[in-house]
mmCIF file of C-alpha atoms and ligand atoms in Angstrom:
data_model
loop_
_atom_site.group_PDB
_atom_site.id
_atom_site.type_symbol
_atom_site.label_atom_id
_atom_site.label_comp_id
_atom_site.label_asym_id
_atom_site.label_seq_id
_atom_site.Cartn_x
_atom_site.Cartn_y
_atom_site.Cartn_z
ATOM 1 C CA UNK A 1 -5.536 137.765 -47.248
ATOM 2 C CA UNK A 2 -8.087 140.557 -47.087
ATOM 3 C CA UNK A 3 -9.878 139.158 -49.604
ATOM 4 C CA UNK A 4 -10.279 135.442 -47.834
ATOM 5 C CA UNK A 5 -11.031 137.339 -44.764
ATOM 6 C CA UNK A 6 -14.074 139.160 -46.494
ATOM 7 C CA UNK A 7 -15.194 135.691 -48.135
ATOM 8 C CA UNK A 8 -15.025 134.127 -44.802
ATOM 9 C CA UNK A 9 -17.273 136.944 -43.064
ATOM 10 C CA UNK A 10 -19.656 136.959 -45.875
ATOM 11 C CA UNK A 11 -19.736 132.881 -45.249
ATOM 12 C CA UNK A 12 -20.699 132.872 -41.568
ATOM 13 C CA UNK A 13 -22.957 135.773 -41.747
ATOM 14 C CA UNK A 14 -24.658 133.624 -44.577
ATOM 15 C CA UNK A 15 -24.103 130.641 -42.058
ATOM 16 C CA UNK A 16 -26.134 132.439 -39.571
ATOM 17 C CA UNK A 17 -28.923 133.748 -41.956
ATOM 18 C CA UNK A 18 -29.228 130.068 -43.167
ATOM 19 C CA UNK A 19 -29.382 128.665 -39.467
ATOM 20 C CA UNK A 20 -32.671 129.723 -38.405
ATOM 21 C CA UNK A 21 -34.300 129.179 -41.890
ATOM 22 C CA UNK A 22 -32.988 125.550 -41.688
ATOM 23 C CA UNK A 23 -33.777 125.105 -37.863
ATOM 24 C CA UNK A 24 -37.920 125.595 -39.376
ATOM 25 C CA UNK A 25 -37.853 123.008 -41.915
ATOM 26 C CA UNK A 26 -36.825 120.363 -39.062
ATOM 27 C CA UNK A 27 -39.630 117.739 -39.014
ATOM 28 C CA UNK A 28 -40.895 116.586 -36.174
ATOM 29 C CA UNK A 29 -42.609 113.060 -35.688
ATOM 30 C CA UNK A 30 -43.951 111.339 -32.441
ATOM 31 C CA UNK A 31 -43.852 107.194 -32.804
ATOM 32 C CA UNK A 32 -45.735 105.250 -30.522
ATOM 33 C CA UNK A 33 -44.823 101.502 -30.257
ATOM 34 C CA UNK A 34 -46.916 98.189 -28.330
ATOM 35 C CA UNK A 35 -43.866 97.360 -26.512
ATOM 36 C CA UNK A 36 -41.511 98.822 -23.823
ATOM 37 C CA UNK A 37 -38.798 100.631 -25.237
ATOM 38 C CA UNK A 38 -36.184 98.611 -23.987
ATOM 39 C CA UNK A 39 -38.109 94.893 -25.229
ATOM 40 C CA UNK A 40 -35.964 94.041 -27.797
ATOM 41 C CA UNK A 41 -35.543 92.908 -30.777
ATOM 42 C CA UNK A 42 -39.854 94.218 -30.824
ATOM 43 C CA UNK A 43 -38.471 97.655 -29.735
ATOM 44 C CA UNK A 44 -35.572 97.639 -31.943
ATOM 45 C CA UNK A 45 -37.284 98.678 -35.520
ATOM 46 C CA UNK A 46 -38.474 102.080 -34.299
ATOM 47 C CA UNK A 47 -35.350 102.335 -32.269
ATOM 48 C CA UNK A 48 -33.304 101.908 -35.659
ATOM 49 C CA UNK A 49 -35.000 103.776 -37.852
ATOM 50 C CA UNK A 50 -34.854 106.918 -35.678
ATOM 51 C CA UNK A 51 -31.236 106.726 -36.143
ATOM 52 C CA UNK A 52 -31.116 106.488 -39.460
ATOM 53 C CA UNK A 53 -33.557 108.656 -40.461
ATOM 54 C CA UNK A 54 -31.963 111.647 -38.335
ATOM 55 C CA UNK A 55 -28.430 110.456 -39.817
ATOM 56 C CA UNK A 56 -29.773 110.316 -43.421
ATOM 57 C CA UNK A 57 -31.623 113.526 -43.015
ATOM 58 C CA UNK A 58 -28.672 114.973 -41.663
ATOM 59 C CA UNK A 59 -30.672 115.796 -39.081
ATOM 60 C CA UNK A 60 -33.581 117.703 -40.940
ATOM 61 C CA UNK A 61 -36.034 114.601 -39.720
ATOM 62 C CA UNK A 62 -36.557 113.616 -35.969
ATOM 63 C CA UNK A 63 -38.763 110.755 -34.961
ATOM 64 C CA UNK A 64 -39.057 110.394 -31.403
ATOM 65 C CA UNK A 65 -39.957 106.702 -30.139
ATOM 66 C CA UNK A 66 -42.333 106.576 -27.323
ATOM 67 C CA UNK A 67 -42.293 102.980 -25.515
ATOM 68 C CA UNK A 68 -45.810 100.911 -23.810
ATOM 69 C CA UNK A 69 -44.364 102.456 -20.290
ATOM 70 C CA UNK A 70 -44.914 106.364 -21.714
ATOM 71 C CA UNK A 71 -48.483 106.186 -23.727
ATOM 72 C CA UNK A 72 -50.292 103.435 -21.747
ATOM 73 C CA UNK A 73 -52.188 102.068 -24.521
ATOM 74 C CA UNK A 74 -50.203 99.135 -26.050
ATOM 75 C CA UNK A 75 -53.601 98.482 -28.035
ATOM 76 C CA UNK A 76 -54.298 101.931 -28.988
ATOM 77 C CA UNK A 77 -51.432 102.149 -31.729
ATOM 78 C CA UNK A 78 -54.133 102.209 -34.205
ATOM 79 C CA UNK A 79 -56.401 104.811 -33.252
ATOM 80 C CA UNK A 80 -53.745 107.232 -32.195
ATOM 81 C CA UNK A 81 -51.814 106.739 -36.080
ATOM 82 C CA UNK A 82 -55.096 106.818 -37.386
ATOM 83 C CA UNK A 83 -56.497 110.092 -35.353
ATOM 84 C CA UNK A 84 -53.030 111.916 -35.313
ATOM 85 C CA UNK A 85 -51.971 111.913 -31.988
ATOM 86 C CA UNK A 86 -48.809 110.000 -33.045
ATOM 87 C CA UNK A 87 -47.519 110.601 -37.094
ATOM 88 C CA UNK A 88 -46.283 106.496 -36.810
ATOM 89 C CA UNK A 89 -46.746 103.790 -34.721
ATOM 90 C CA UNK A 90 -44.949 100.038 -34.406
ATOM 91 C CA UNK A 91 -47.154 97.050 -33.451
ATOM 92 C CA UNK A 92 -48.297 93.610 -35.160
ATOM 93 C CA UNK A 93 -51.108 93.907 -37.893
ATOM 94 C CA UNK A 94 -53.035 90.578 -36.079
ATOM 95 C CA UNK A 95 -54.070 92.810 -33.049
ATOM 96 C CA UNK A 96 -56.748 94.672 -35.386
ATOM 97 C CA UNK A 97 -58.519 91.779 -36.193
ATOM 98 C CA UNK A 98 -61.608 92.768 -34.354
ATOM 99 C CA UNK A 99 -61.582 96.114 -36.821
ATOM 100 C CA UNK A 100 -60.869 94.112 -39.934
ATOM 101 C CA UNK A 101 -60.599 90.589 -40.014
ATOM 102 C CA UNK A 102 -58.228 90.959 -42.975
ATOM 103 C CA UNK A 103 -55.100 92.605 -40.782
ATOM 104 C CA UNK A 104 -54.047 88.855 -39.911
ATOM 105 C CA UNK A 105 -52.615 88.398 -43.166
ATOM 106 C CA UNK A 106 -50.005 90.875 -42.647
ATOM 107 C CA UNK A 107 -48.420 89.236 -38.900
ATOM 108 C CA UNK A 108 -48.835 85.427 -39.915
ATOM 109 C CA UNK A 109 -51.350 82.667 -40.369
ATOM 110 C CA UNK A 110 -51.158 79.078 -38.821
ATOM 111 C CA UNK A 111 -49.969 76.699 -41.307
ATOM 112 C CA UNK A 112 -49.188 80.269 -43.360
ATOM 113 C CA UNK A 113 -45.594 81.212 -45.233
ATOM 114 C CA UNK A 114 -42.154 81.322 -43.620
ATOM 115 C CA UNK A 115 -40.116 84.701 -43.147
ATOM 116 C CA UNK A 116 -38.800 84.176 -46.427
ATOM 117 C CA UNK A 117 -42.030 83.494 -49.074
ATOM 118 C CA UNK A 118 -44.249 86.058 -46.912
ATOM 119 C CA UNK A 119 -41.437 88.925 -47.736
ATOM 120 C CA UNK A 120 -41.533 87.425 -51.444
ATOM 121 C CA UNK A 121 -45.135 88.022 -51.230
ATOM 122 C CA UNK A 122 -45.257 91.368 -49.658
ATOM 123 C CA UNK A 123 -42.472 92.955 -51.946
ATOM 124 C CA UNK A 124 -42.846 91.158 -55.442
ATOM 125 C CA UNK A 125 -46.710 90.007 -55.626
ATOM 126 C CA UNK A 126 -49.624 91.222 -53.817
ATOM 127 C CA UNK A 127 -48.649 91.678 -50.515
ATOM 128 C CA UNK A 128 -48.071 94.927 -50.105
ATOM 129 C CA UNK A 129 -50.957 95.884 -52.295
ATOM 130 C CA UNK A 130 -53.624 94.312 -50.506
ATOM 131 C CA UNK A 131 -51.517 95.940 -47.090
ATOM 132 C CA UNK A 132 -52.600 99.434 -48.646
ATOM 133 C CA UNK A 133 -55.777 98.168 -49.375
ATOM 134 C CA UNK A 134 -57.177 97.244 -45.830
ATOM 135 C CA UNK A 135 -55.059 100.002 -44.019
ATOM 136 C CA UNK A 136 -56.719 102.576 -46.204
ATOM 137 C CA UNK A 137 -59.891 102.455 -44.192
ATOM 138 C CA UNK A 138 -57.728 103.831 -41.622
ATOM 139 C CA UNK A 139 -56.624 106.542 -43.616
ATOM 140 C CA UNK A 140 -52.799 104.978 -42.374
ATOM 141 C CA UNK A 141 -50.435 103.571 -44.981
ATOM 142 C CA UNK A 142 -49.055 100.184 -43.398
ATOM 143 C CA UNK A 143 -45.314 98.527 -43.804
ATOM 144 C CA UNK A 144 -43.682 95.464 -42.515
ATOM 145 C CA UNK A 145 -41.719 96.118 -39.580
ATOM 146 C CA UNK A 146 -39.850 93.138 -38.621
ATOM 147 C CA UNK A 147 -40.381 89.527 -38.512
ATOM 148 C CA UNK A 148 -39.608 86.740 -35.735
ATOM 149 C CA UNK A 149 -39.416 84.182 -37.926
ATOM 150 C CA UNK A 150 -41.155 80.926 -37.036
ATOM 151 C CA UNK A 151 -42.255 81.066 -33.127
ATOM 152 C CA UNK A 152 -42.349 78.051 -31.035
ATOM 153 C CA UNK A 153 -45.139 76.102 -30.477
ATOM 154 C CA UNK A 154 -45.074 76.828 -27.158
ATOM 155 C CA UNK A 155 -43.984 75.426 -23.446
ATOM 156 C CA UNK A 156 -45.786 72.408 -22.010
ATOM 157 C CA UNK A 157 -46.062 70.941 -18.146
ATOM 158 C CA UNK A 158 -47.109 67.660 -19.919
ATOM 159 C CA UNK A 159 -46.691 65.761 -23.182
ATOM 160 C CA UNK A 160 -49.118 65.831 -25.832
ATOM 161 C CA UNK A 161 -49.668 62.183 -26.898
ATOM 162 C CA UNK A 162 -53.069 62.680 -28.551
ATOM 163 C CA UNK A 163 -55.958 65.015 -28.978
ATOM 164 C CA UNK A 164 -57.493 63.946 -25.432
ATOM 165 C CA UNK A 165 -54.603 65.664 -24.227
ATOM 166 C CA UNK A 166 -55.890 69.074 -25.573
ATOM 167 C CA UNK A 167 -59.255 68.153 -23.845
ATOM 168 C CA UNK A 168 -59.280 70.913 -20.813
ATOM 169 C CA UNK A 169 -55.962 71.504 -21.159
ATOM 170 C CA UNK A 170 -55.426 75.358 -20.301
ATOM 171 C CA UNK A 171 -53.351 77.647 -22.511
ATOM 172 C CA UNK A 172 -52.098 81.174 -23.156
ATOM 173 C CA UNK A 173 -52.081 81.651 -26.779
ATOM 174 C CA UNK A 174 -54.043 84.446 -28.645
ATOM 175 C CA UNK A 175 -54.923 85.098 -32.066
ATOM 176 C CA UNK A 176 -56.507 83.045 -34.976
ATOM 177 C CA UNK A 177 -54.198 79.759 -33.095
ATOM 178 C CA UNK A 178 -56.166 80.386 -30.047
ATOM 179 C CA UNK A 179 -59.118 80.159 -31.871
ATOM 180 C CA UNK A 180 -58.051 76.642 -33.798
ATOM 181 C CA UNK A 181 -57.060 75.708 -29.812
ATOM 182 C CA UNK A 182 -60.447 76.318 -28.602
ATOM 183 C CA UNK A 183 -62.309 73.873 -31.125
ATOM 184 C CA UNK A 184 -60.137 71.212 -30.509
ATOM 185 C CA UNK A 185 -61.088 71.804 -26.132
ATOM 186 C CA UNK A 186 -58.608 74.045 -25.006
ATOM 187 C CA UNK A 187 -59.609 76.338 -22.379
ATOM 188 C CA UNK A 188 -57.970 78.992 -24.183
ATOM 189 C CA UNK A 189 -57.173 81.970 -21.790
ATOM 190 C CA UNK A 190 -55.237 85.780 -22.494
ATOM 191 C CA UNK A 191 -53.099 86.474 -18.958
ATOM 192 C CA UNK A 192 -51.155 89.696 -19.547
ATOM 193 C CA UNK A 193 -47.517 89.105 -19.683
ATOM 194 C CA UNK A 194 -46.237 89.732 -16.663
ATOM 195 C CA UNK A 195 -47.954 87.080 -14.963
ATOM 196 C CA UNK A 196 -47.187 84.659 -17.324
ATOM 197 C CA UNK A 197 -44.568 82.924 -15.214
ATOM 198 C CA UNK A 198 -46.435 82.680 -12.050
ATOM 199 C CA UNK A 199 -49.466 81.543 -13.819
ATOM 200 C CA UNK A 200 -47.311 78.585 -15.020
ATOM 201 C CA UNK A 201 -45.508 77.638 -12.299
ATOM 202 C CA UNK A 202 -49.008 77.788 -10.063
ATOM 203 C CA UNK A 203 -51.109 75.637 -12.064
ATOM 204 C CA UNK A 204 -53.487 78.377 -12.716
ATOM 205 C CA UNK A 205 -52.319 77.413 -16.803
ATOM 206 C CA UNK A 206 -50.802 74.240 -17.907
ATOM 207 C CA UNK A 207 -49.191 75.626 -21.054
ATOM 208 C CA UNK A 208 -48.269 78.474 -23.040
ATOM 209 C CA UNK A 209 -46.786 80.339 -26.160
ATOM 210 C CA UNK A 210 -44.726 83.097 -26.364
ATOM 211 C CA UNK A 211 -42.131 83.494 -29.562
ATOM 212 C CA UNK A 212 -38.692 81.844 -29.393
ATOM 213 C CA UNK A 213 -35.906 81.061 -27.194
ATOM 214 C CA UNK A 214 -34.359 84.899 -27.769
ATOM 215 C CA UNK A 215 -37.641 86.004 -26.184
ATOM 216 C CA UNK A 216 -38.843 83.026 -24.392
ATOM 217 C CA UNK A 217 -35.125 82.897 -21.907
ATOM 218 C CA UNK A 218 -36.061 86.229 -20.425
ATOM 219 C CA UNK A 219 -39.545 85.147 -19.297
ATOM 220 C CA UNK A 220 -37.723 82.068 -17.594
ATOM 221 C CA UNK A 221 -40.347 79.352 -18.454
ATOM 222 C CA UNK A 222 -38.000 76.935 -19.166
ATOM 223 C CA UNK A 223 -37.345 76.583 -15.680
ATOM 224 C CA UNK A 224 -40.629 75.659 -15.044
ATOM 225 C CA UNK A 225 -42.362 73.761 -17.927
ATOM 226 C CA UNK A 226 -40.441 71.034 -19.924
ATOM 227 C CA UNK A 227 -41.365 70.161 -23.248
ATOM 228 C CA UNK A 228 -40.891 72.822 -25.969
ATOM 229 C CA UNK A 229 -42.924 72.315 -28.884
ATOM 230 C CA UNK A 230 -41.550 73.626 -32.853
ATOM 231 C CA UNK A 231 -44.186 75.427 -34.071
ATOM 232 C CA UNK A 232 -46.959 75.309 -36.696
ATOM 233 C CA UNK A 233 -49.525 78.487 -35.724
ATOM 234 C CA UNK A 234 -46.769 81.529 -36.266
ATOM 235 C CA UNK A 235 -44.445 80.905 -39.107
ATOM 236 C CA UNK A 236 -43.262 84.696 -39.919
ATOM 237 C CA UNK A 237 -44.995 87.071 -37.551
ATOM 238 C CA UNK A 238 -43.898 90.054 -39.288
ATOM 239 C CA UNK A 239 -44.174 93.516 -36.923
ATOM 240 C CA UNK A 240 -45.843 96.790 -38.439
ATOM 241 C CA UNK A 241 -45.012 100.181 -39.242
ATOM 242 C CA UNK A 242 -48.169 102.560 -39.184
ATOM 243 C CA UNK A 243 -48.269 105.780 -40.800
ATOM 244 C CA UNK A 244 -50.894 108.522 -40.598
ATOM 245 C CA UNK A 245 -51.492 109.110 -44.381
ATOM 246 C CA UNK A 246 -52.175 112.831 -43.920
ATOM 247 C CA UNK A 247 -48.509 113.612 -42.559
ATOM 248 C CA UNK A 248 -47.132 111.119 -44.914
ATOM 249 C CA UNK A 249 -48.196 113.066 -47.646
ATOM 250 C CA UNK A 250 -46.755 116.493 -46.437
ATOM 251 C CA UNK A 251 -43.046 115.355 -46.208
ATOM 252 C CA UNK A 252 -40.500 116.380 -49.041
ATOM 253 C CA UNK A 253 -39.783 113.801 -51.466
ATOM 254 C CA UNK A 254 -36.480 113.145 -49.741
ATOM 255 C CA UNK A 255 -37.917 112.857 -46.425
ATOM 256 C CA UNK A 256 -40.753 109.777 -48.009
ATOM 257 C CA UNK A 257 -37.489 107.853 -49.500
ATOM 258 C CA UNK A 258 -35.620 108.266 -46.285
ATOM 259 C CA UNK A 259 -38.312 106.918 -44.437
ATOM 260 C CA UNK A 260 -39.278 104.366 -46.513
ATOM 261 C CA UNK A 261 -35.551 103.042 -46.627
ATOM 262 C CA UNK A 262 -34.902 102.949 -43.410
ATOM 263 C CA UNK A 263 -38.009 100.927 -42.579
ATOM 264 C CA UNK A 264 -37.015 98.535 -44.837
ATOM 265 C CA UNK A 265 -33.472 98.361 -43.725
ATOM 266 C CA UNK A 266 -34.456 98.527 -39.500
ATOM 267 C CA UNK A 267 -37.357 95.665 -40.611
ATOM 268 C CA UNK A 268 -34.697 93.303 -42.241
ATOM 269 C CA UNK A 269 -32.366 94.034 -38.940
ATOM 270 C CA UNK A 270 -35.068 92.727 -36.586
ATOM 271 C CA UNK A 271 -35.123 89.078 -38.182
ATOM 272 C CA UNK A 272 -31.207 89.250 -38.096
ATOM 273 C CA UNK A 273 -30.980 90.257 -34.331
ATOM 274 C CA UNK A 274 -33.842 87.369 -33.575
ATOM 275 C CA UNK A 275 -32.510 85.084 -35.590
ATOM 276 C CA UNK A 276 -28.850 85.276 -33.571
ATOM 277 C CA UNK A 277 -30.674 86.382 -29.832
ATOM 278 C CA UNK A 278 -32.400 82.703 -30.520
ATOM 279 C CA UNK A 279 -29.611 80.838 -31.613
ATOM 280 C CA UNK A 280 -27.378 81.910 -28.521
ATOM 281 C CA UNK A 281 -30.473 81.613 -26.116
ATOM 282 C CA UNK A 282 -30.903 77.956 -27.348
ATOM 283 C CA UNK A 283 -27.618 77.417 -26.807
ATOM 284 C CA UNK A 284 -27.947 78.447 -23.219
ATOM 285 C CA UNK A 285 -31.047 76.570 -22.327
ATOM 286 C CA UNK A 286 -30.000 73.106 -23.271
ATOM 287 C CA UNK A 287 -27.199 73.257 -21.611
ATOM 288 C CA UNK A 288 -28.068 74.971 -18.106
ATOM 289 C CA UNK A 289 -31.401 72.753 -18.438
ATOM 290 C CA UNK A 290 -30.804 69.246 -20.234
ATOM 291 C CA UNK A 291 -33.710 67.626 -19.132
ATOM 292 C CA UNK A 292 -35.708 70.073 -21.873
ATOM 293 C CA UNK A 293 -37.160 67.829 -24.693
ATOM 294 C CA UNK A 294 -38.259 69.425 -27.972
ATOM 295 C CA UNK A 295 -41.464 68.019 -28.924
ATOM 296 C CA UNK A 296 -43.293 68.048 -32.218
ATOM 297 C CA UNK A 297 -47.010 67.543 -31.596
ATOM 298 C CA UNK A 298 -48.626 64.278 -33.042
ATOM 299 C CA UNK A 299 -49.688 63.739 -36.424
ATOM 300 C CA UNK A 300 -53.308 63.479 -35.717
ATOM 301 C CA UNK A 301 -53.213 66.911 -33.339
ATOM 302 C CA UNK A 302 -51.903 68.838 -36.616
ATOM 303 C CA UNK A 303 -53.815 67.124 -38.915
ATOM 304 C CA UNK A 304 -56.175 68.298 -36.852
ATOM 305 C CA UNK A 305 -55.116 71.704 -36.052
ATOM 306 C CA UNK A 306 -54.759 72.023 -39.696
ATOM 307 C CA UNK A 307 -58.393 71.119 -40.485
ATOM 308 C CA UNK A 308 -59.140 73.767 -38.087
ATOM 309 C CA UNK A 309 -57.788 76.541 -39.258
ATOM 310 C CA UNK A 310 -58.539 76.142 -42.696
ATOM 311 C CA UNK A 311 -62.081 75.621 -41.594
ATOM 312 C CA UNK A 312 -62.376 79.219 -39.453
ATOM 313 C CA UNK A 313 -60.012 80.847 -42.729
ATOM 314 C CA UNK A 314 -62.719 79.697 -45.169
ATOM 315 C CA UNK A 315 -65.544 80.495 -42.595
ATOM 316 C CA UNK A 316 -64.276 84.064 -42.189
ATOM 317 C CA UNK A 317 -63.624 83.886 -45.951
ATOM 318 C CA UNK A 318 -67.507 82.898 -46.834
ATOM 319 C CA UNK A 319 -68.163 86.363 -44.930
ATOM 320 C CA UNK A 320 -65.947 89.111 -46.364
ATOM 321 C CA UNK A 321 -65.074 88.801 -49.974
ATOM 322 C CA UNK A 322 -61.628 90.839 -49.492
ATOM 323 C CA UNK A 323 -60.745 88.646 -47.329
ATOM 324 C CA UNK A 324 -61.420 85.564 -49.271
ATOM 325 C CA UNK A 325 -59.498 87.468 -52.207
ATOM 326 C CA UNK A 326 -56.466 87.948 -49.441
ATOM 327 C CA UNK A 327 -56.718 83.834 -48.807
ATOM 328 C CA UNK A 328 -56.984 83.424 -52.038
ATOM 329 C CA UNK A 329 -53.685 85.291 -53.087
ATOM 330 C CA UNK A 330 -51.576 83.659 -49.763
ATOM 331 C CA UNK A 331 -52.742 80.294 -51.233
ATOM 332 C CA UNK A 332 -52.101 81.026 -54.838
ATOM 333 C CA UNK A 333 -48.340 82.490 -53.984
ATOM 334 C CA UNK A 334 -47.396 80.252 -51.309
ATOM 335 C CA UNK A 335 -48.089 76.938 -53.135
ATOM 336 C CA UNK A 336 -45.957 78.115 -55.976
ATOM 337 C CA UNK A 337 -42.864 79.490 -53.063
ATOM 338 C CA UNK A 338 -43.178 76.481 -51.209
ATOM 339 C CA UNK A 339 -42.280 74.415 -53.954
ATOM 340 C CA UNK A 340 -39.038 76.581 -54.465
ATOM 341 C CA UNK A 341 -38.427 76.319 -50.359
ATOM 342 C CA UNK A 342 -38.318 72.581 -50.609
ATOM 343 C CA UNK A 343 -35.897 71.829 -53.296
ATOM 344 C CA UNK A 344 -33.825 74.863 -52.114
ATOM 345 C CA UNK A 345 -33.684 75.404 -48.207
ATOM 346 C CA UNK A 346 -35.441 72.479 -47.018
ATOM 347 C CA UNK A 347 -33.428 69.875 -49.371
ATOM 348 C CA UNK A 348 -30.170 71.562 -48.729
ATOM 349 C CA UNK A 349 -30.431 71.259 -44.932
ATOM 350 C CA UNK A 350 -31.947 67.349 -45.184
ATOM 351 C CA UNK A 351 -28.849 66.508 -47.311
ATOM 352 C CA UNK A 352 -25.723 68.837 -45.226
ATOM 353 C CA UNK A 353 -27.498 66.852 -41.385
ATOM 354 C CA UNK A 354 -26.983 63.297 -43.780
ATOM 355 C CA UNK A 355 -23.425 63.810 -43.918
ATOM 356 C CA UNK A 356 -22.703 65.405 -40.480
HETATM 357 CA CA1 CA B 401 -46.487 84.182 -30.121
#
C-alpha cells in the first residue's frame, strides 16, 4: 500500500511539473472568415474544423473563428492571412480576382466542372498545384474549403424568352457571370446583401442570383420573384481555406496533418449539409408557393452566354500566360471527366426518371 501511495505522489507531482510545460506548447490561431458566424453552411467549415482540430490535438491546438460581424472586413481575408493579423482565413478564391485574375479557377467558372470533376481535379491532377502556385505570391498556402455545388441561375420578375429580354434588364450577379451578363445588355449591378430583398420587391432590380434554395429560402425571394432559373455560371463554387505560410511552417508535424485533415473532412461536410439544407428548402418552397416555375433559359441565351464567357476566358487568357496554362489544364481535365459524368451520373439518372 505504501508503495502505491509513493507511486501515486510521485505521479501527480510529475502531473503538476508536466502541466505548465504542456499549458506553453498550446497553439494559438486567430481565423477570420467573409461571412457571419452564424451564416451557415458558409460559416460551417471554420466552425468544424475548430472542433476537430482542438479534439484531435487533444486540445494542444486552438483556432478561434472570428465571423464578418467581429473584423469588419469581409473583403480583407486576404490581406490580413497574408500580413499576419489572422494565421487562417475562410472566403471564396473568385473575390481576388482583381489581385490575380487566376484565383477564379479555384471558386468556379461559368460553363466550368461540377462539385465532383473540380475535386477530381484539385486532388488527383493539377488542381491543387496550380492553387499553390498563384497563392504563393501571397506568401499563403490555399485549400478548398467547401463547395455549394451547382447554384441557381437565379430569381426572375419576368420570363426570359430571348436575348431582347436581357436588353436593360437589371441584375445582381457578380463575378466573371456578371461580366458575360453585361455583354449580352444587362445592367449588371453589386447591392450588398441585405438589401437584396427590398431591391427586388421595389423594382430598383428586376432579377437576381444568390446560391440555392438552402440559402436562397432565408433571403425570402421566392415570395417576391417567380421564375427560378437552373444554373449554368456557378457549377461547384468551392469555399477557401487561407493560410499564412510563415505560421504554417512553425507547427509540429502533428499539428500540419491535423490541420490538413480536418480541412478536408469540415470541406467535404459543407457540400453534405448544402446538399440536404437545399433539398428540404425545395421541398418547402414548392409547396408553400406553387405558382414557382423552374425555368431553364433559352437555347440561344446560353449559346450565347457560352460564347461569352469563353470569349472574356480566352481574352484574359491572351494576357497572362499562367492563366492560359490554368484554362488550359480545366479544359484538358474536364473534357476527359465529363465524359465519365455522362455515362455514369448523368445516364444513370436519365434512365431511373424513365421508369418512375
Ligand atoms: Ca452565387
Amino acid at each position: 500500500m505504501k508503495f502505491i501511495a509513493k507511486i501515486a505522489v510521485a505521479a501527480a507531482a510529475l502531473a503538476m511539473l508536466a502541466s505548465p510545460a504542456m499549458a506553453e506548447k498550446v497553439v494559438k490561431w486567430k481565423l477570420a472568415e467573409t461571412w457571419p458566424s452564424t451564416l451557415t453552411p458558409l460559416a460551417s467549415p471554420p466552425a468544424n474544423l475548430a472542433k476537430m482540430v482542438k479534439e484531435m490535438s487533444g486540445g494542444t491546438f486552438i483556432i478561434k473563428v472570428e465571423g464578418k460581424e467581429k473584423h469588419k472586413a469581409p473583403l480583407g481575408i486576404l490581406d490580413m492571412v497574408k500580413g499576419g493579423q489572422y494565421q487562417m482565413g475562410h472566403s471564396g478564391s473568385y473575390y481576388w480576382k482583381g489581385k490575380d485574375i487566376s484565383t477564379i479557377f479555384f471558386t468556379t467558372i461559368p460553363f466550368g466542372m461540377t462539385t465532383a470533376e473540380q475535386y477530381a481535379w484539385f486532388y488527383y491532377d493539377d488542381g491543387m498545384k496550380y492553387m499553390q502556385q498563384v497563392y504563393d505570391k501571397f506568401k499563403v498556402l490555399n485549400f478548398p474549403g467547401g463547395n455549394t455545388g451547382v447554384q441557381m441561375g437565379g430569381w426572375f420578375k419576368k420570363e426570359i424568352n430571348s436575348l431582347d429580354d436581357l436588353k436593360g434588364l437589371k441584375m445582381r450577379i457578380p463575378g466573371l457571370a456578371g461580366e458575360v451578363f453585361a455583354k449580352l445588355g444587362v445592367n449588371v449591378t453589386n447591392i450588398p446583401a441585405g438589401e437584396l430583398y427590398t431591391s427586388l420587391d421595389r423594382g430598383t432590380i428586376d432579377a437576381l442570383e444568390w446560391v440555392g434554395p438552402g440559402m436562397d429560402i432565408k433571403m425570402g425571394f421566392h415570395k417576391i420573384a417567380p421564375y427560378y432559373y437552373t444554373g449554368w455560371h456557378e457549377p461547384a463554387s468551392e469555399m477557401q481555406f487561407l493560410i499564412n505560410k510563415r505560421a504554417f511552417e512553425k507547427l509540429s508535424a502533428e499539428h500540419k496533418a491535423i490541420l490538413l485533415t480536418a480541412m478536408k473532412a469540415a470541406a467535404a461536410d459543407m457540400y453534405y449539409e448544402n446538399f440536404a439544407a437545399s433539398a428540404n428548402a425545395w421541398e418547402k418552397m414548392k409547396t408553400d408557393f406553387p405558382n414557382i416555375k423552374v425555368k431553364t433559359f433559352p437555347l440561344p441565351v446560353l449559346k450565347a452566354m457560352k460564347k461569352a464567357t469563353d470569349e472574356l476566358l480566352d481574352s484574359y487568357a491572351a494576357k497572362d500566360p499562367q492563366f492560359k496554362e490554368i484554362l488550359e489544364s480545366e479544359r484538358r481535365f474536364m473534357k476527359k471527366a465529363r465524359q465519365w459524368t455522362i455515362i455514369s451520373d448523368y445516364k444513370y439518372i436519365q434512365t431511373s426518371m424513365e421508369v418512375e
